[in-house]
């Protein structure tokens, strides 16, 4: 459930809504919604890094 809420808050922020608007939408404080956005961004970056392959890795594992 909270992943959906974090994604929603992140989308609102990405769409240009202000912190007070987002906070009112989800009935949380501005600090909480800022933390939600930061957490969701960190999660997305970690997933992207884990899913991305390195172009220059040696397939044999030797360097």
Backbone as a ProteinNet text record, in pm:
[ID]
protein_1_A
[PRIMARY]
XXXXXXXXXXXXXXXXXXXXXXXXXXXXXXXXXXXXXXXXXXXXXXXXXXXXXXXXXXXXXXX
[TERTIARY]
82.7	0	86	186.7	262.3	344.7	381.4	452.9	367.2	237.9	146.9	134.6	127.4	117.2	244.3	359.6	487.1	496	454	456.2	361.1	245.4	148.4	206.1	265.5	325.5	440	520.4	631.1	578.4	471.1	411.4	356.8	291.4	239.9	354.2	461.4	577.4	638.7	650.8	707.9	620.8	490.8	398	395	472.9	485.2	397.9	330.6	249.9	341.8	294.2	373.3	364.4	460	459.2	329.5	279.5	152.4	34.8	32	-74.5	-68.3	52.9	69.7	32.9	78.8	50.3	-101	-171.6	-317.2	-384.8	-333.1	-390.4	-385.7	-272.5	-255.6	-271.2	-303.2	-329.1	-209.5	-92.2	31.7	100.4	200.5	276.8	368.5	414	505.7	635.4	683.4	806.1	787.9	671.7	644.6	641.1	574.2	567.6	704.2	784.4	921.8	1001.2	986.1	1054.7	1003.6	874	818.1	880.3	890.2	948.9	1095.5	1169.7	1310.8	1326	1241.4	1247.6	1215.3	1110.6	1070.9	1179.9	1239.3	1347.7	1465.5	1501.7	1611.7	1580.6	1456.8	1414.7	1422.6	1374.7	1379.5	1523.1	1609.8	1750.4	1817	1787.8	1846.3	1798.7	1670.7	1618.3	1682.7	1695.5	1756.1	1902	1974.4	2114.1	2125.6	2035.9	2038.9	2002.4	1912.7	1865.9	1956.9	2040.6	2125.5	2251.6	2285.7	2408.7	2521.9	2640.3	2757.4	2806.3	2829.3	2871	3011.1	3093.7	3233.2	3274.1	3178.9	3211.6	3273	3372.2	3432.1	3343.3	3286	3194.1	3260.1	3394.3	3466.1	3496.5	3477.8	3504.9	3650.2	3736.4	3876.9	3905.1	4002.2	4034.6	4178.1
-120.7	0	125.5	128.6	252.8	276.7	169.4	190.2	269.2	238.6	312	457.5	479.8	616.7	694.5	631.6	697.5	730.8	637.3	660.6	774.1	779.8	886.6	1022.7	1029.5	1154.5	1195.4	1099.9	1126.3	1181.4	1120.5	1166.2	1308	1336.6	1472.9	1573.8	1539.9	1629.6	1645.1	1536.2	1539.7	1621.6	1621.7	1698.1	1846.9	1886.7	2028.6	2079.4	1989.7	2033.7	2079.7	2175.1	2228.3	2134.2	2150.2	2067.5	2084.7	2208.9	2223.4	2154.3	2159.8	2093	1941.1	1886.8	1742.5	1701.1	1778.7	1747.9	1747.6	1843.8	1849.6	1731.2	1692	1579.1	1448.7	1424.5	1296.6	1309.6	1429.5	1456.3	1421.1	1469	1453.5	1588.6	1598.2	1722.9	1733.2	1853.1	1874.6	1796.9	1789.8	1712.9	1565.6	1513.1	1371.6	1347.3	1432.8	1410.6	1430.2	1521.9	1535.6	1407.2	1350.7	1225.1	1111.3	1110.1	1007.8	1017.1	1138.6	1159	1116.8	1156.3	1117.4	965.6	902.4	756.9	688.2	736.7	674.8	694.5	813.6	840.6	746.8	729.2	640.4	496.2	454.3	319.6	300.5	398.8	389.2	383.1	465.9	466.2	333.6	277.1	148.1	37.4	38.8	-61	-45.4	78.5	103.5	57.5	86.2	43.4	-108.5	-174.7	-320.8	-383.9	-320	-374.6	-341.4	-241.9	-197.3	-282	-325.4	-401.1	-305.4	-346.4	-265.5	-302.7	-204.3	-229.2	-288.8	-260.5	-298.9	-409.1	-481.4	-595.3	-705.3	-769.7	-883.9	-1005.4	-1065.8	-1177.3	-1297.2	-1307.3	-1417.2	-1388.1	-1263.3	-1225	-1192.4	-1202.2	-1168.1	-1030.5	-965	-830.8	-822.2
0	0	0	89.4	96.6	-28.9	-103.4	-229.3	-327.8	-330.6	-418.2	-375	-245.8	-194.3	-225.6	-203.5	-233.1	-382	-467.1	-611.5	-649.4	-585	-611.9	-572.7	-455.2	-407.9	-500.3	-541.3	-633.2	-766.1	-816.9	-942.9	-930.1	-819.5	-798.7	-798.5	-729.1	-724.5	-863.9	-936.3	-1071.6	-1166.7	-1141.8	-1225.1	-1189.9	-1089.2	-1058	-945.1	-874.8	-760.7	-647.8	-570.8	-459.6	-340.7	-248.8	-127.2	-48.3	-30.3	42.8	-28	-161.2	-235.6	-216	-224.9	-208.3	-66.1	30.9	171	196.6	138.6	155.1	86.4	-28.7	-104.8	-25.6	40.9	111.4	263	307.5	449.7	538.2	495.4	572.9	579	662.1	667.6	545.6	518.2	406.7	426.2	549.2	575.7	542.3	575.1	546.8	396	320.5	175.6	110.2	161.2	109.2	133.3	252.4	282.9	194.8	166.9	78.2	-60.9	-113	-245.3	-244.8	-143.2	-134.2	-127.1	-46.2	-33	-166.4	-233	-359.9	-465.2	-469.9	-565.2	-539.2	-413.2	-376.5	-417	-394.5	-432.5	-583.9	-659.2	-805	-855.7	-797.3	-839.1	-807	-691.9	-653.9	-748.4	-783.1	-877.2	-1014.2	-1059.5	-1190.3	-1191.3	-1084	-1076.9	-1074.8	-1006.2	-998.4	-1132.7	-1206.9	-1334	-1451.7	-1434.3	-1544.3	-1551.2	-1669.1	-1686.5	-1721.7	-1694.3	-1725.5	-1864.2	-1946.7	-2083.8	-2093.3	-1994.3	-2006.4	-1910.1	-1854.7	-1770.8	-1855.6	-1801.8	-1867.2	-1842.5	-1946.7	-1925.7	-1858.3	-1868.4	-1804.6	-1659	-1618.4	-1480.8	-1453.5	-1554.2	-1535.1	-1593.3	-1536.6	-1582.1	-1624.2
[MASK]
+++++++++++++++++++++++++++++++++++++++++++++++++++++++++++++++

